[in-house]
Short mmCIF file of C-alpha atoms (C1' of nucleotides) in Angstrom, two decimals:
data_model
loop_
_atom_site.label_atom_id
_atom_site.label_comp_id
_atom_site.label_asym_id
_atom_site.label_seq_id
_atom_site.Cartn_x
_atom_site.Cartn_y
_atom_site.Cartn_z
CA MET A 1 39.25 2.09 1.59
CA GLY A 2 39.06 2.03 -2.21
CA ILE A 3 42.50 3.39 -2.42
CA THR A 4 45.01 1.25 -4.48
CA LYS A 5 48.23 0.69 -2.72
CA VAL A 6 51.15 1.49 -5.00
CA ASP A 7 54.08 1.20 -2.59
CA GLY A 8 55.96 -1.99 -2.92
CA PHE A 9 55.19 -2.65 -6.48
CA THR A 10 57.71 -1.90 -9.34
CA PRO A 11 56.93 1.06 -11.52
CA GLU A 12 56.62 -1.11 -14.51
CA VAL A 13 53.89 -3.17 -12.86
CA THR A 14 52.13 -0.07 -11.55
CA GLN A 15 52.22 1.60 -15.04
CA MET A 16 51.00 -1.45 -16.81
CA ALA A 17 48.19 -1.85 -14.32
CA GLU A 18 47.10 1.66 -14.95
CA ILE A 19 47.03 1.07 -18.69
CA LEU A 20 45.13 -2.21 -18.26
CA LYS A 21 42.67 -0.62 -15.89
CA ALA A 22 41.85 2.02 -18.39
CA LEU A 23 41.11 -0.85 -20.83
CA GLY A 24 39.15 -2.82 -18.27
CA HIS A 25 35.79 -1.09 -19.23
CA PRO A 26 33.57 -2.06 -22.08
CA ALA A 27 33.00 1.40 -23.26
CA ARG A 28 36.77 2.29 -23.28
CA LEU A 29 37.61 -1.07 -24.82
CA ALA A 30 34.91 -0.40 -27.54
CA ILE A 31 36.38 3.02 -28.08
CA MET A 32 39.83 1.61 -28.75
CA GLU A 33 38.55 -0.98 -31.17
CA TYR A 34 36.51 1.66 -32.93
CA LEU A 35 39.58 3.93 -33.29
CA ILE A 36 41.65 0.87 -34.56
CA ASN A 37 39.03 0.23 -37.24
CA SER A 38 38.63 3.81 -38.22
CA PRO A 39 41.38 4.61 -40.71
CA ASP A 40 41.20 8.33 -40.50
CA CYS A 41 41.13 8.82 -36.76
CA ILE A 42 37.85 10.88 -36.84
CA ASN A 43 35.49 9.89 -34.06
CA GLY A 44 32.86 12.54 -34.45
CA ASP A 45 30.10 9.98 -34.56
CA LEU A 46 31.58 7.90 -31.92
CA VAL A 47 28.76 8.76 -29.42
CA ASP A 48 26.28 7.39 -31.87
CA HIS A 49 28.17 4.07 -31.68
CA LEU A 50 28.09 3.78 -27.85
CA PRO A 51 25.11 3.46 -25.56
CA LEU A 52 26.38 6.36 -23.39
CA ALA A 53 25.76 10.12 -23.18
CA GLN A 54 28.13 12.35 -24.81
CA SER A 55 29.58 13.65 -21.53
CA THR A 56 30.29 10.09 -20.47
CA VAL A 57 32.03 9.32 -23.67
CA SER A 58 34.07 12.43 -23.30
CA ARG A 59 35.04 11.44 -19.83
CA HIS A 60 36.24 7.97 -21.09
CA LEU A 61 38.16 9.51 -23.83
CA SER A 62 39.82 11.65 -21.17
CA GLU A 63 40.83 8.55 -19.19
CA LEU A 64 42.15 6.87 -22.18
CA LYS A 65 44.30 9.94 -22.96
CA LYS A 66 45.54 10.30 -19.50
CA VAL A 67 47.23 6.93 -19.57
CA GLY A 68 48.55 7.52 -23.17
CA LEU A 69 46.36 4.99 -24.96
CA ILE A 70 45.14 7.64 -27.26
CA LYS A 71 46.52 10.96 -28.66
CA GLY A 72 45.31 13.77 -30.50
CA THR A 73 43.42 16.97 -30.19
CA ILE A 74 40.14 18.59 -31.08
CA THR A 75 40.46 21.79 -33.02
CA GLY A 76 37.06 23.23 -34.01
CA ASN A 77 34.93 20.65 -35.53
CA CYS A 78 37.81 18.56 -36.62
CA ILE A 79 38.04 15.69 -34.25
CA SER A 80 41.38 14.04 -34.36
CA TYR A 81 41.92 11.14 -32.02
CA CYS A 82 43.82 8.02 -32.68
CA ILE A 83 45.62 5.19 -31.10
CA ASN A 84 48.99 5.76 -29.62
CA GLU A 85 50.57 2.76 -31.34
CA GLU A 86 53.63 3.02 -29.02
CA VAL A 87 51.66 2.26 -25.95
CA TRP A 88 49.51 -0.28 -27.74
CA ASN A 89 52.60 -2.05 -28.86
CA LYS A 90 53.96 -2.00 -25.32
CA ILE A 91 50.92 -3.93 -24.02
CA LYS A 92 51.29 -6.39 -26.87
CA VAL A 93 55.05 -6.92 -25.94
CA PHE A 94 54.17 -7.31 -22.41
CA PHE A 95 51.81 -10.21 -22.95
CA ASN A 96 53.91 -11.84 -25.76
CA SER A 97 57.06 -11.76 -23.43
CA SER A 98 54.99 -13.00 -20.45
CA SER A 99 53.73 -15.82 -22.45
CA ASP A 100 57.11 -17.02 -23.35
CA GLN A 101 58.00 -17.38 -19.56
CA ILE A 102 55.29 -19.75 -18.95
CA THR A 103 56.57 -23.21 -18.37
CA PRO A 104 54.62 -25.32 -20.89
CA GLY A 105 52.45 -28.02 -19.49
CA LYS A 106 52.99 -26.77 -15.99
CA SER A 107 51.41 -29.17 -13.47
CA CYS A 108 48.82 -27.56 -11.25
CA ALA A 109 48.35 -30.48 -8.73
CA CYS A 110 50.33 -31.41 -5.65
CA MET B 1 26.62 5.79 -10.17
CA GLY B 2 29.63 3.42 -10.11
CA ILE B 3 27.77 0.83 -12.09
CA THR B 4 29.13 -0.16 -15.38
CA LYS B 5 26.75 -0.24 -18.18
CA VAL B 6 26.92 -3.44 -20.22
CA ASP B 7 23.94 -3.12 -22.55
CA GLY B 8 24.92 -2.28 -25.99
CA PHE B 9 28.36 -3.74 -25.90
CA THR B 10 29.13 -7.16 -27.44
CA PRO B 11 29.71 -9.98 -25.17
CA GLU B 12 33.28 -10.19 -26.43
CA VAL B 13 34.10 -6.63 -25.53
CA THR B 14 32.39 -7.01 -22.20
CA GLN B 15 34.21 -10.37 -21.36
CA MET B 16 37.64 -8.96 -22.46
CA ALA B 17 36.96 -5.85 -20.51
CA GLU B 18 36.30 -7.79 -17.33
CA ILE B 19 39.51 -9.69 -17.78
CA LEU B 20 41.57 -6.60 -18.37
CA LYS B 21 39.97 -4.91 -15.42
CA ALA B 22 41.01 -7.76 -13.16
CA LEU B 23 44.64 -7.25 -14.44
CA GLY B 24 44.28 -3.56 -13.94
CA HIS B 25 45.61 -3.61 -10.50
CA PRO B 26 49.25 -3.61 -9.32
CA ALA B 27 48.70 -6.39 -6.88
CA ARG B 28 46.85 -8.64 -9.28
CA LEU B 29 49.34 -7.95 -12.19
CA ALA B 30 52.13 -8.84 -9.69
CA ILE B 31 50.42 -11.92 -8.62
CA MET B 32 50.14 -13.06 -12.34
CA GLU B 33 53.83 -12.38 -12.96
CA TYR B 34 54.67 -14.26 -9.91
CA LEU B 35 52.67 -17.22 -10.96
CA ILE B 36 54.18 -17.08 -14.49
CA ASN B 37 57.78 -17.19 -13.06
CA SER B 38 57.00 -19.84 -10.51
CA PRO B 39 57.46 -23.23 -12.27
CA ASP B 40 55.68 -25.37 -9.74
CA CYS B 41 52.57 -23.27 -9.12
CA ILE B 42 53.00 -23.09 -5.46
CA ASN B 43 52.31 -19.68 -4.12
CA GLY B 44 52.42 -20.28 -0.47
CA ASP B 45 54.89 -17.38 0.13
CA LEU B 46 53.04 -15.07 -2.21
CA VAL B 47 51.93 -12.94 0.70
CA ASP B 48 55.56 -12.21 1.69
CA HIS B 49 56.13 -10.98 -1.85
CA LEU B 50 53.40 -8.38 -1.65
CA PRO B 51 52.91 -5.42 0.47
CA LEU B 52 49.43 -6.45 1.49
CA ALA B 53 47.78 -8.35 4.20
CA GLN B 54 46.88 -11.94 3.80
CA SER B 55 43.28 -11.33 3.52
CA THR B 56 43.80 -8.78 0.82
CA VAL B 57 45.87 -11.13 -1.22
CA SER B 58 43.27 -13.80 -0.89
CA ARG B 59 40.65 -11.48 -2.15
CA HIS B 60 42.81 -10.51 -5.18
CA LEU B 61 43.37 -14.21 -5.87
CA SER B 62 39.60 -14.73 -5.66
CA GLU B 63 38.98 -11.95 -8.28
CA LEU B 64 41.66 -13.44 -10.64
CA LYS B 65 39.97 -16.79 -10.33
CA LYS B 66 36.51 -15.41 -11.01
CA VAL B 67 37.44 -14.08 -14.40
CA GLY B 68 39.33 -17.33 -15.14
CA LEU B 69 42.84 -15.81 -15.22
CA ILE B 70 44.09 -18.54 -12.61
CA LYS B 71 42.96 -21.94 -11.78
CA GLY B 72 43.66 -24.33 -9.11
CA THR B 73 42.61 -25.36 -5.68
CA ILE B 74 43.83 -25.44 -2.11
CA THR B 75 43.79 -28.80 -0.34
CA GLY B 76 45.29 -28.65 3.12
CA ASN B 77 48.64 -27.14 3.15
CA CYS B 78 49.10 -27.81 -0.47
CA ILE B 79 48.57 -24.50 -2.37
CA SER B 80 48.18 -25.12 -6.03
CA TYR B 81 47.39 -22.12 -8.09
CA CYS B 82 48.58 -21.36 -11.69
CA ILE B 83 47.92 -19.40 -14.80
CA ASN B 84 45.06 -20.44 -16.98
CA GLU B 85 47.11 -20.47 -20.06
CA GLU B 86 44.08 -20.56 -22.27
CA VAL B 87 42.66 -17.18 -21.02
CA TRP B 88 46.24 -15.73 -20.97
CA ASN B 89 46.63 -16.65 -24.54
CA LYS B 90 43.24 -15.18 -25.47
CA ILE B 91 44.47 -11.81 -24.24
CA LYS B 92 47.75 -12.13 -26.30
CA VAL B 93 45.59 -13.03 -29.40
CA PHE B 94 43.47 -10.07 -28.77
CA PHE B 95 46.12 -7.54 -28.76
CA ASN B 96 48.13 -9.12 -31.65
CA SER B 97 45.13 -9.32 -33.93
CA SER B 98 44.01 -5.87 -32.95
CA SER B 99 47.60 -4.48 -33.68
CA ASP B 100 47.21 -6.16 -37.14
CA GLN B 101 44.34 -3.91 -37.90
CA ILE B 102 46.02 -0.62 -37.12
CA THR B 103 46.65 1.36 -40.29
CA PRO B 104 50.38 1.99 -40.24
CA GLY B 105 51.38 5.65 -40.16
CA LYS B 106 47.88 6.66 -39.62
CA SER B 107 47.65 10.43 -39.74
CA CYS B 108 46.26 12.04 -36.71
CA ALA B 109 45.76 15.53 -38.11
CA CYS B 110 43.05 16.99 -40.12
"C1'" DT C 1 29.96 40.12 -33.22
"C1'" DT C 2 26.64 36.53 -32.88
"C1'" DT C 3 25.22 32.01 -33.80
"C1'" DA C 4 25.64 27.06 -34.27
"C1'" DA C 5 28.12 22.96 -33.57
"C1'" DA C 6 30.70 19.92 -30.97
"C1'" DT C 7 33.40 18.50 -27.07
"C1'" DA C 8 34.96 19.31 -22.10
"C1'" DT C 9 33.88 20.13 -17.56
"C1'" DC C 10 31.05 20.43 -13.35
"C1'" DG C 11 27.85 18.72 -9.81
"C1'" DT C 12 25.49 15.01 -8.08
"C1'" DA C 13 24.00 10.47 -6.64
"C1'" DA C 14 24.41 5.56 -6.63
"C1'" DT C 15 27.53 1.87 -6.65
"C1'" DA C 16 32.06 -0.46 -6.69
"C1'" DT C 17 36.60 -1.05 -5.09
"C1'" DT C 18 40.14 -1.48 -1.80
"C1'" DG C 19 42.36 -2.79 2.45
"C1'" DC C 20 42.58 -4.22 6.96
"C1'" DG C 21 41.53 -6.81 11.24
"C1'" DA C 22 38.86 -10.29 13.05
"C1'" DT C 23 37.06 -14.56 12.42
"C1'" DA C 24 35.80 -18.64 10.12
"C1'" DT C 25 37.15 -22.71 7.56
"C1'" DG C 26 39.74 -26.75 6.20
"C1'" DG C 27 43.39 -30.23 6.48
"C1'" DG C 28 47.34 -32.43 8.58
"C1'" DA C 29 50.05 -33.63 12.62
"C1'" DA C 30 50.44 -34.71 17.43
"C1'" DT D 1 40.15 -35.48 19.17
"C1'" DT D 2 42.73 -31.38 19.75
"C1'" DC D 3 46.12 -28.24 18.15
"C1'" DC D 4 48.36 -25.76 14.60
"C1'" DC D 5 48.88 -23.58 10.25
"C1'" DA D 6 47.27 -21.58 6.04
"C1'" DT D 7 43.71 -19.73 3.36
"C1'" DA D 8 38.92 -18.05 2.84
"C1'" DT D 9 35.33 -14.97 4.22
"C1'" DC D 10 33.08 -11.22 6.88
"C1'" DG D 11 32.34 -6.50 8.34
"C1'" DC D 12 33.64 -2.14 8.12
"C1'" DA D 13 35.47 2.49 6.69
"C1'" DA D 14 37.36 5.34 3.30
"C1'" DT D 15 37.93 6.27 -1.37
"C1'" DA D 16 37.22 5.50 -6.38
"C1'" DT D 17 34.29 4.78 -10.25
"C1'" DT D 18 30.43 5.41 -13.14
"C1'" DA D 19 26.72 7.81 -15.50
"C1'" DC D 20 23.81 11.64 -16.44
"C1'" DG D 21 22.07 16.30 -17.08
"C1'" DA D 22 23.40 20.86 -17.07
"C1'" DT D 23 26.59 24.03 -18.24
"C1'" DA D 24 30.85 25.97 -19.96
"C1'" DT D 25 34.14 26.12 -23.60
"C1'" DT D 26 35.92 26.34 -28.09
"C1'" DT D 27 36.00 27.09 -33.03
"C1'" DA D 28 34.09 28.04 -37.54
"C1'" DA D 29 30.77 30.19 -40.07
"C1'" DA D 30 27.13 33.69 -40.99
#
DNA sequence: TTTAAATATCGTAATATTGCGATATGGGAA
DNA sequence: TTCCCATATCGCAATATTACGATATTTAAA
């Protein structure tokens, strides 16, 4: 089928899965790291840093923006993309709070 | 194409992307939450908690195991699956350390 | 207005993913 | 051994993803 079932899952799970799915690609994860490390949000030479064609990079940027991981706009030759810290923080909180719920030293044998 | 390019990315990025990709599905994320909240690792009634057929759940479990997110084995009627805390923690560290690198109040305009 | 630059979108082809039913497999119980 | 139960695997069909080249779009500058 290739179609992901959504019915029966909580909106929280569905939304977080969408975000993580967007991050689950080497190019998109590399883009995020690049944006994190670039202090001025400019990613004009992003294409040079990735082994992908310009159109492919643009498509990945579009997907990251779709799920809210990045924000910004392009106006002329001024490229202004940066991390959406709110969403990024949401992921961080998700994993931190999940970790707290793990029973330490959980036995995995019967 | 549908084939994800790997050449040109660091092994770290590629591996983390694989893990996040595995988590980027509502069913698999729900499975992880279920495993986190079940103190005794038993997931025999996992199928009842998901809106998916048994074979589909088994396939998702297989993918989670492939990337190391869960560990355990099935011996007879004794189901023993649980979170691989080491990998889970690796994700947590990844997002926490990444957040530290974000320049606070980064301006996104030109 | 025309040109140059940079990014976005389109069209396409190849591959991957998803889900289910059917079936196979494995271990315990009768 | 045979039966029963639960999970794993297979095979299939439908859809999604990925990447690229070509083209469109947009903005600033000449």
